[in-house]
Coordinates of C-alpha atoms in Angstrom, one line a residue:
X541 CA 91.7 89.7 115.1
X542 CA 94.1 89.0 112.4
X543 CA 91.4 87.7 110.2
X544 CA 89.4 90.8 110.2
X545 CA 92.9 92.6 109.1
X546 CA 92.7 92.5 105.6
X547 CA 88.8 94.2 105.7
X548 CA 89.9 97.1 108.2
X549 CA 93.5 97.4 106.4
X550 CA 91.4 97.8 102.8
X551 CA 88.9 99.9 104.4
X552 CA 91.2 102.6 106.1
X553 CA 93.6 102.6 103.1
X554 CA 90.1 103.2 100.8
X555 CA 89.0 106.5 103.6
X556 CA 93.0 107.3 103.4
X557 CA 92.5 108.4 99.8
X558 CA 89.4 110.2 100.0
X559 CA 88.0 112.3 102.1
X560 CA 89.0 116.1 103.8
X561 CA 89.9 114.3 107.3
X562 CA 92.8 111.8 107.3
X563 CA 95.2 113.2 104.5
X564 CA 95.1 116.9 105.7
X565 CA 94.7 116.2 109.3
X566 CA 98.0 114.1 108.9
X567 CA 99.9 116.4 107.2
X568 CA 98.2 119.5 109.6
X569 CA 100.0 117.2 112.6
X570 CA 103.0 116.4 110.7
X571 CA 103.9 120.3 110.1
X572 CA 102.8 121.2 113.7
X573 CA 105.1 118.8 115.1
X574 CA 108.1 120.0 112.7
X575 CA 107.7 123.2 114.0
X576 CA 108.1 122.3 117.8
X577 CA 110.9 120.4 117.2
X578 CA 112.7 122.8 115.2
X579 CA 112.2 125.8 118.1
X580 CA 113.5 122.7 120.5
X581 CA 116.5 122.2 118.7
X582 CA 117.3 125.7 118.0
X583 CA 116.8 126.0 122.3
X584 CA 119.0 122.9 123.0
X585 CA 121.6 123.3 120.8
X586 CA 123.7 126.5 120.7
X587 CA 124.6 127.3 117.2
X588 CA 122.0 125.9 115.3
X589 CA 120.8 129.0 114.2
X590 CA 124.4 130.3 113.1
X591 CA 123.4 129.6 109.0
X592 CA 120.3 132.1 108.9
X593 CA 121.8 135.3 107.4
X594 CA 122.2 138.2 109.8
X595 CA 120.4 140.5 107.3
X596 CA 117.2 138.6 107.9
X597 CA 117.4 138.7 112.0
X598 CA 119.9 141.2 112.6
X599 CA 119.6 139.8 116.7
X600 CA 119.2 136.5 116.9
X601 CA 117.9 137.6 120.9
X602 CA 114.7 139.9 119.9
X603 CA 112.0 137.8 119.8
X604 CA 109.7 140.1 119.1
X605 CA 110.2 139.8 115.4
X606 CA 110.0 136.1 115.3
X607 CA 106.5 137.2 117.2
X608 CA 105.3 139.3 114.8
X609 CA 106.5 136.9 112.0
X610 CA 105.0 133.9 113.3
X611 CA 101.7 135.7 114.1
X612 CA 101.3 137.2 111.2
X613 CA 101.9 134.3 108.6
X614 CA 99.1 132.1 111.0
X615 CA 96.6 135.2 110.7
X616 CA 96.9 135.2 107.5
X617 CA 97.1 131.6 106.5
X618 CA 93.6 130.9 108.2
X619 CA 92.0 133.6 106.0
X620 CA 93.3 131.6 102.8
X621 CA 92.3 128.7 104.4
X622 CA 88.8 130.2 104.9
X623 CA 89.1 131.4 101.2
X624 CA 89.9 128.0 100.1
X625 CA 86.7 125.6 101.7
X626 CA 84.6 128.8 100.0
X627 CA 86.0 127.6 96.8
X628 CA 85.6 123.9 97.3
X629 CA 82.1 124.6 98.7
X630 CA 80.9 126.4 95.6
X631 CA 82.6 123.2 93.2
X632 CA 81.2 121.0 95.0
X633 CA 77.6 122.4 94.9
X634 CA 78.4 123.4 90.9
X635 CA 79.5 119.7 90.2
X636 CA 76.2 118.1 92.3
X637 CA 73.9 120.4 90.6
X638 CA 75.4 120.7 87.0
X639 CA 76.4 117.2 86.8
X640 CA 75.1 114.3 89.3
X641 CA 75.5 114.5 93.0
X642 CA 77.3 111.1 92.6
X643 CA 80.5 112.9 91.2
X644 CA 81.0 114.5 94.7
X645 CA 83.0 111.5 95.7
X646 CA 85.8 112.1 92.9
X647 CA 86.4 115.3 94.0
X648 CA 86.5 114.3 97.5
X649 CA 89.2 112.1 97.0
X650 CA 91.1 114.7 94.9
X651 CA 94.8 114.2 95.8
X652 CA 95.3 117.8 94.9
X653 CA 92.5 119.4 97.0
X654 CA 93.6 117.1 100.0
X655 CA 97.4 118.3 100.2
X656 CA 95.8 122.1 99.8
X657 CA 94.2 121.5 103.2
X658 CA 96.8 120.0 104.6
X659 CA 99.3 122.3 103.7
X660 CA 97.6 125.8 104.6
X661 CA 96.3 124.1 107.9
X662 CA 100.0 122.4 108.5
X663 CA 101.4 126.2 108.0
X664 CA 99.2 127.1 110.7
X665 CA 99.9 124.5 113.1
X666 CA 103.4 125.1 112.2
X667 CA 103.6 128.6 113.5
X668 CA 101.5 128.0 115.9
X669 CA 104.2 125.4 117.8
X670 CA 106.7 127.6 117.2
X671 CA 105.1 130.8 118.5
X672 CA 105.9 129.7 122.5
X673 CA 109.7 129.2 121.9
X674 CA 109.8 133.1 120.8
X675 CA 110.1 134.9 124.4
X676 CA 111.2 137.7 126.7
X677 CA 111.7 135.8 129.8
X678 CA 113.4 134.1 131.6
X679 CA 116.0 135.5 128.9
X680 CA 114.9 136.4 125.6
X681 CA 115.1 133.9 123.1
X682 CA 114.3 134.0 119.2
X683 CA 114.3 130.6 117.1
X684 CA 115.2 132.3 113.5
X685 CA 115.5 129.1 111.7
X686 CA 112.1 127.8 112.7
X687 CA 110.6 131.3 111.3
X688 CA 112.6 130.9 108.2
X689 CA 111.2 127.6 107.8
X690 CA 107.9 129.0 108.4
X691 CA 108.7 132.2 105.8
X692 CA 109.3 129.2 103.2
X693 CA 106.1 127.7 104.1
X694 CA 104.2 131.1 103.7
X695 CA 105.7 131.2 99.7
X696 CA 104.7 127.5 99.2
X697 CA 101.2 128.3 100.2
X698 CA 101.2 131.3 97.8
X699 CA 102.5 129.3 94.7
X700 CA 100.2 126.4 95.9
X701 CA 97.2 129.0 95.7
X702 CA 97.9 129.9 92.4
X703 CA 98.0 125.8 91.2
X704 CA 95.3 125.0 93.8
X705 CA 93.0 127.8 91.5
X706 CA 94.2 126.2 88.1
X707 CA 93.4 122.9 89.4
X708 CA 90.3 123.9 90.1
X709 CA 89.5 125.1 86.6
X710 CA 90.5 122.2 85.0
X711 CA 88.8 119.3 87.9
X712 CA 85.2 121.0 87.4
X713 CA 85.2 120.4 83.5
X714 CA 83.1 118.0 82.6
X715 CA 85.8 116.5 80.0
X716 CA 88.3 115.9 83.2
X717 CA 85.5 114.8 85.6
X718 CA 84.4 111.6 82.9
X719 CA 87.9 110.8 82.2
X720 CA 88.7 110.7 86.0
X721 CA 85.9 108.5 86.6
X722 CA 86.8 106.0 83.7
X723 CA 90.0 105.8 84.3
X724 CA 89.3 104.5 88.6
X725 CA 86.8 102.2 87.0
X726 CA 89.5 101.2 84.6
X727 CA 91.5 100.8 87.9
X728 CA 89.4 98.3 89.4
X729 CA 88.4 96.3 86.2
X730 CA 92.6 95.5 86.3
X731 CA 91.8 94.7 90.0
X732 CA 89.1 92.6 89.7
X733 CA 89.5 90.6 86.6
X734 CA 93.1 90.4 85.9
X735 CA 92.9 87.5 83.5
X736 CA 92.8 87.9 79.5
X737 CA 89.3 87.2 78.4
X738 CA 88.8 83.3 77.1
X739 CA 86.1 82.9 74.7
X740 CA 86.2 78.8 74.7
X741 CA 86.1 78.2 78.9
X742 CA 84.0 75.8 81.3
X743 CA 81.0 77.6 82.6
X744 CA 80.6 77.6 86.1
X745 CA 77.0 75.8 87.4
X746 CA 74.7 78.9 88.5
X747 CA 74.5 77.9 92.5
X748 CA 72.5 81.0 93.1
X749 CA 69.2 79.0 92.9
X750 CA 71.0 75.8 94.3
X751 CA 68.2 73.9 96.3
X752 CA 71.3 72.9 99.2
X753 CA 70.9 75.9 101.1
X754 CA 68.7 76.1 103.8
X755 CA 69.3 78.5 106.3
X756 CA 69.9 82.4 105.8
X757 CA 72.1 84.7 107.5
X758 CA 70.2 88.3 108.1
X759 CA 71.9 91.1 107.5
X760 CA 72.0 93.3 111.1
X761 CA 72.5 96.9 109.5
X762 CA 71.3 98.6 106.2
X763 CA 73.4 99.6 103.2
X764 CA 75.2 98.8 100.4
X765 CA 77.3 96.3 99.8
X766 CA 80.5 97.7 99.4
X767 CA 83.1 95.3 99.9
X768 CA 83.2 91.3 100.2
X769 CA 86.4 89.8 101.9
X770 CA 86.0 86.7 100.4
X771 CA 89.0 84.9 101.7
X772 CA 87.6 85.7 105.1
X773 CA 84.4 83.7 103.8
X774 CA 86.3 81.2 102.6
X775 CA 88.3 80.6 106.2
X776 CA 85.2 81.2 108.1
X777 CA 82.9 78.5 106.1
X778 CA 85.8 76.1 106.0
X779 CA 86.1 76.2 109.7
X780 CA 82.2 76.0 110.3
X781 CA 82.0 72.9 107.3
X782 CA 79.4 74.9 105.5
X783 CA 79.5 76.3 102.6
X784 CA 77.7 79.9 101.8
X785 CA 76.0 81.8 99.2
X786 CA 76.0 85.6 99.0
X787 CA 72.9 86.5 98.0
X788 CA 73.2 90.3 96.5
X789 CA 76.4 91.3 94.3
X790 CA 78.7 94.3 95.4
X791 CA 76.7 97.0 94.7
X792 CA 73.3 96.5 95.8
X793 CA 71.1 97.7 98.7
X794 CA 70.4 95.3 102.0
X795 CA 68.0 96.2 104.2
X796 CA 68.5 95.3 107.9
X797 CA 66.3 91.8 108.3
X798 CA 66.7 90.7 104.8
X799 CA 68.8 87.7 103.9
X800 CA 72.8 88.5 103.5
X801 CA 73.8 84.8 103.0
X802 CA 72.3 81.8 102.4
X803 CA 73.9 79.0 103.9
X804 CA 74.0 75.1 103.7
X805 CA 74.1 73.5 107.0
X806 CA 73.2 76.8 109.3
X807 CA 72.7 74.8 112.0
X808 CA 76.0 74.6 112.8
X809 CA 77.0 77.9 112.9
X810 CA 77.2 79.7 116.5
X811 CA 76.2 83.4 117.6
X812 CA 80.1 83.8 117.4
X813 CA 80.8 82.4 113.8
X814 CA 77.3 84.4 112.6
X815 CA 79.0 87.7 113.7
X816 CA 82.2 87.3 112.2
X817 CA 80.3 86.3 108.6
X818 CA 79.1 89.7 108.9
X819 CA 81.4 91.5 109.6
X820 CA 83.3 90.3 106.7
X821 CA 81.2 92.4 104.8
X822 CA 81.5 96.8 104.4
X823 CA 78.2 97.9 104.2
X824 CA 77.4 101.5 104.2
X825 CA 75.3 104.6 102.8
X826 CA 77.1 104.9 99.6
X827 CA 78.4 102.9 96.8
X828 CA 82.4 103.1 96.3
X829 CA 84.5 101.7 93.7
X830 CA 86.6 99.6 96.2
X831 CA 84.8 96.3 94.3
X832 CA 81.8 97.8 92.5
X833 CA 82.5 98.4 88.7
X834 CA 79.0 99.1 88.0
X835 CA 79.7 102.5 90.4
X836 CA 81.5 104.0 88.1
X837 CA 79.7 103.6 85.3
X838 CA 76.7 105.1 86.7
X839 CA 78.0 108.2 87.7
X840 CA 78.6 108.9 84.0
X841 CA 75.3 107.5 83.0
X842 CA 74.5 110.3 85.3
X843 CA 76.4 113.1 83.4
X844 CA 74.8 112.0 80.0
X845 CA 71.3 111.9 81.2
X846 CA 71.3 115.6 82.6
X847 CA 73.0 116.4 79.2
X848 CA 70.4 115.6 77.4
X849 CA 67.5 116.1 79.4
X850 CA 65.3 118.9 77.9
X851 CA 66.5 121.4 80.7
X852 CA 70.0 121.2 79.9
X853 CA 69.9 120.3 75.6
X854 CA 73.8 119.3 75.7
X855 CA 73.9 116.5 73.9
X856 CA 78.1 117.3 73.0
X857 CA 78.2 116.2 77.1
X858 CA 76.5 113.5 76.8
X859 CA 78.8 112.6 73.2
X860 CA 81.5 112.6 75.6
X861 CA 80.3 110.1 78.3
X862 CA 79.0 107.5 75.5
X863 CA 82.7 107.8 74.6
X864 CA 84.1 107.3 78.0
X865 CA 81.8 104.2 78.7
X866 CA 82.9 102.2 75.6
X867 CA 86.6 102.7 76.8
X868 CA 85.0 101.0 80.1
X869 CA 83.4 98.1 78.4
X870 CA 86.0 97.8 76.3
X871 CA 88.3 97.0 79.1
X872 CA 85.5 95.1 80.6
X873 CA 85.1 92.8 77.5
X874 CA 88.6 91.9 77.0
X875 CA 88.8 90.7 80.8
X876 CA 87.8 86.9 82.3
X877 CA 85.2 87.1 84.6
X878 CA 86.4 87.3 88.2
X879 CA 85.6 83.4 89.9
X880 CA 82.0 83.3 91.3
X881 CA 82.9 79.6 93.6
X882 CA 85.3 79.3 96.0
X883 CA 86.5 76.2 97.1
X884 CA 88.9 75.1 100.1
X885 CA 90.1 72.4 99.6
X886 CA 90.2 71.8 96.2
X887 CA 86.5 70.1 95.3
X888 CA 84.6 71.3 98.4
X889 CA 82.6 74.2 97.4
X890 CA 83.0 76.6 100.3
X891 CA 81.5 80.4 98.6
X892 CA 79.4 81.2 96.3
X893 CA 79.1 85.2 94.9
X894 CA 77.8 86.7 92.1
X895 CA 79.9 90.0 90.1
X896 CA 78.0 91.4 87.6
X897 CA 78.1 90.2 83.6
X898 CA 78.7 92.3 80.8
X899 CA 75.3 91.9 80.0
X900 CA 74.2 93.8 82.3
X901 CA 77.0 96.6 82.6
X902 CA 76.1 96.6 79.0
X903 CA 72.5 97.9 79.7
X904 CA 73.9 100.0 82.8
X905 CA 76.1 101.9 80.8
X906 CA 73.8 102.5 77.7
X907 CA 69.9 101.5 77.7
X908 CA 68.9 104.6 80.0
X909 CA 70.8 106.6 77.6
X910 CA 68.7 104.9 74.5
X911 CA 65.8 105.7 76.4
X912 CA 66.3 109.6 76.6
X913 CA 67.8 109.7 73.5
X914 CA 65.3 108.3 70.8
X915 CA 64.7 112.0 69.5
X916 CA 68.7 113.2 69.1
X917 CA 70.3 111.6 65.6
X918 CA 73.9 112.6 67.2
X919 CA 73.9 110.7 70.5
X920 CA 72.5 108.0 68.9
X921 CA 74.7 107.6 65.8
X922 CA 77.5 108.1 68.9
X923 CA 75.7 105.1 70.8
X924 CA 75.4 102.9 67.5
X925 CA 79.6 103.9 67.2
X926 CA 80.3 103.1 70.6
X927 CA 78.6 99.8 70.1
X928 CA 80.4 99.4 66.9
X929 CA 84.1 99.8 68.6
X930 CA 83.5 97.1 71.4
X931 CA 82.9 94.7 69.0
X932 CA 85.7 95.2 66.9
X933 CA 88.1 94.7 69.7
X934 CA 85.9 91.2 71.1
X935 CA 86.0 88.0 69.6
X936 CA 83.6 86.4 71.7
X937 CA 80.4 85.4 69.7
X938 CA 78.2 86.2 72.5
X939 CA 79.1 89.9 73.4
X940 CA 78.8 90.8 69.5
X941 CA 75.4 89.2 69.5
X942 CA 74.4 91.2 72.8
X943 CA 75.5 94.3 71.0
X944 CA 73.7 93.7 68.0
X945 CA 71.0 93.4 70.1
X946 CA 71.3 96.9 71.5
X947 CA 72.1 98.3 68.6
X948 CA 68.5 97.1 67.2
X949 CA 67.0 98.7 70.1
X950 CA 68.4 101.8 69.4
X951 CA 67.1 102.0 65.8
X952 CA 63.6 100.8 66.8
X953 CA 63.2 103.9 69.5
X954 CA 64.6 106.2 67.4
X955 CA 62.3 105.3 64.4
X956 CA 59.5 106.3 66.7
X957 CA 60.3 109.7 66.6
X958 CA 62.7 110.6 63.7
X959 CA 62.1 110.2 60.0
X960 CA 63.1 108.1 57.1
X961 CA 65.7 110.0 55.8
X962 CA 67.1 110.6 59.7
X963 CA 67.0 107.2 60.1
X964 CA 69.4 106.3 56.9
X965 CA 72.6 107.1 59.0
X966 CA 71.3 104.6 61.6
X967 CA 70.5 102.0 59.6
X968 CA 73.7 101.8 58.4
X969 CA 75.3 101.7 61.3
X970 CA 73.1 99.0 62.4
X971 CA 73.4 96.8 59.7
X972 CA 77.4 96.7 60.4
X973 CA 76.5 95.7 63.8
X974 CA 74.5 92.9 62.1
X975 CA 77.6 91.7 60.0
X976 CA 79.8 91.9 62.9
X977 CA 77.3 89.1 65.4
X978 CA 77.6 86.9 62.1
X979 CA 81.8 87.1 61.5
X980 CA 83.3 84.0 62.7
X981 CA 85.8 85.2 65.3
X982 CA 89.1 85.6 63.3
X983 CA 91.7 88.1 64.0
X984 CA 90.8 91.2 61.7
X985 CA 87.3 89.8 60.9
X986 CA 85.6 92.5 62.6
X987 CA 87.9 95.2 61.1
X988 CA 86.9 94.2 57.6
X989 CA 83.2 94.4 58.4
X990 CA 83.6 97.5 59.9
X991 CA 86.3 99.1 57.8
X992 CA 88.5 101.8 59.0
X993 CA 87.8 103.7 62.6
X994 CA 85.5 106.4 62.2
X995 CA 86.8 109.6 63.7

């Protein structure tokens, strides 16, 4: 049991942040139970109530006030709470539709939105524990403290309406939606690769294709992979003396029957120990950003695309997403690679895993956008500029060389559709992505190629 803890611990922490279930239903039951035990106090203990000004309860005996209080701030907290989902509704199906229906996740895990909930449906609950303790018989009994704390609670929810709303103006932007969405991938770039980049390091041998293993593990449920305990793995194959491949990165789709692992020496493994590889791994419907950096960067590849497809002719939207995605693979580029082999002890190869290259988050983030973009000179000087930062801030040969690469790419579609004279901007652009792949890697090199930062 306590090796599936860190899996489960991750997981529920992950659903603790997002989501309209765990963070409002928690605070709904936290208020609810406040309540109660403030109308049992105020019952136990004679004199508790002695603070609350006699100009607010003249009788601190007629509970027919406290009734009326109580009933009328729960009445008319569930019609703002009714007003509220209406508004989250309509965002929600503004964001999917204008934007991507990836996004919906951000705004599901809004911090703001979830405290809302949780604080109009803990006022509720609130009065609603505290409505018994108000009564006529056997003697009458009014607990004016506990409706003073639930007036209080009634003007929080009114201010918190009022920043709920402006919240609201600001989260369906699309300026605040990219940024939000950078800055989590930025998040778990720090997570996952914490080490300054190294251009000069050992390569790891590629074990993916390795002829030693022989027996695969099939996955028993479809869905993504979206998180790999590895030190589970590790424990697991060390205990079973075989050592295990993961054959799909974090990210990808598995379909029930296909191969999950690939292991060397299967034979040994039991029903038992072939459960518990399994289960050390969070499949589901949806990608998250618990290990999967390439998440992120789709759902603004998202925003760009719909930006720019003929429908929509926003290319200033889709300006603003190349920018976001070179801040990504920016961060991305100046970070080691997270380790791909595991090994317990030192020299026994016990996991193998693939995390995707920046190569490939290179093309993630901009080759679809290339695609749709051949006919727009702005989005694809921005593309050529984008390229242009990330190698000014990398010194490893190879990334400035993959960029340059892109960068010619770019050029070539565009010159299928624009002319000459369009093309002049490019080429420029281009041919300083050309110097920069053939500057030694010096500090400041790249700078003098490029000259100052274009604003």
């Amino acid at each position: 049991m306590n090796k599936r803890l860190p899996l489960w611990v991750r997981h529920v922490m992950y659903n603790l942040r997002g989501g309209f279930l765990v963070r409002p239903l928690t605070i709904a039951l936290a208020l609810g139970c406040a309540g109660a035990l403030l109308s049992w106090i105020e019952e136990t203990v004679p004199g508790a109530a002695d603070w609350v000004p006699g100009a607010l309860f003249p009788s601190h005996a007629d509970p027919q006030v406290a009734q009326v209080i109580l009933g009328g701030i729960a009445a008319s907290i569930m019609t703002v709470v009714s007003i509220v989902f209406a508004i989250l509704l309509m965002t929600l199906t503004l964001a999917s539709m204008q934007f991507s229906p990836r996004i919906i996740v951000s705004f599901v895990r809004d911090g703001v939105t979830q405290w809302t909930l949780g604080i109009f449906l803990g006022t509720f609950s609130y009065c609603m524990a505290a409505l018994p303790a108000a009564r006529s018989l056997p003697q009458p009994f009014a607990p004016v403290a506990t409706v003073c704390g639930a007036m209080l609670l009634a003007l929080t929810c009114v201010g918190w309406l009022l920043f709920f709303i402006h919240h609201i103006a600001h989260a369906i932007s699309v300026s605040h939606i990219v940024d939000r969405i950078a800055s989590e991938t930025e998040g778990m770039i720090d997570a996952m690769m914490p080490s300054a980049h190294r251009e000069s390091r050992l390569e790891s041998p590629d074990m993916s294709h390795a002829n030693t293993w022989d027996t695969p593990l099939l996955s028993d449920v479809s869905g993504y992979i979206r998180f790999v305990d590895i030190p589970r793995l590790v424990s697991l194959a060390k205990l079973s003396h075989v050592k295990v491949h993961v054959v799909r990165r974090v990210g990808q789709f598995v379909p029930a029957g296909t191969p999950l692992l690939m292991i060397y020496k299967g034979s040994r493994l039991t029903p038992e120990t072939s459960v518990e590889f399994r289960s050390s791994f969070d499949l589901g419907p949806s990608r998250t950003l618990q290990q999967d950096i390439e998440f992120g960067v789709l759902q603004i590849v998202d925003i760009a695309l719909k930006a720019i497809s003929p429908a929509v002719n926003d290319p200033s939207t889709a300006i603003t997403c190349v920018d976001q995605l070179s801040r990504i693979l920016i961060r991305f580029a100046s970070r080691e690679s997270a380790p791909h082999l595991f090994y317990d002890p030192p020299g026994v190869l016990r996991v193998s895993i693939n995390w995707i290259g920046f190569d490939h988050l290179l093309d993630s983030s901009f080759e679809q956008i290339r695609m749709y973009a051949k006919g727009d000179v702005a989005v694809s000087l921005r593309l050529l500029r984008a390229l242009g930062d990330i190698g000014k801030t990398t010194a490893d040969t190879a990334f400035r060389r993959a960029l340059h690469g892109r960068g010619k790419r770019i050029v070539d579609g565009c010159a299928e559709k624009l002319g000459e004279e369009e093309l002049l901007s490019l080429r420029t652009r281009q041919s300083a992505l050309e110097k920069l792949a053939a500057t030694p890697s010096e500090p400041g090199a790249a700078d003098a190629v490029l000259g100052p930062k274009e604003t």
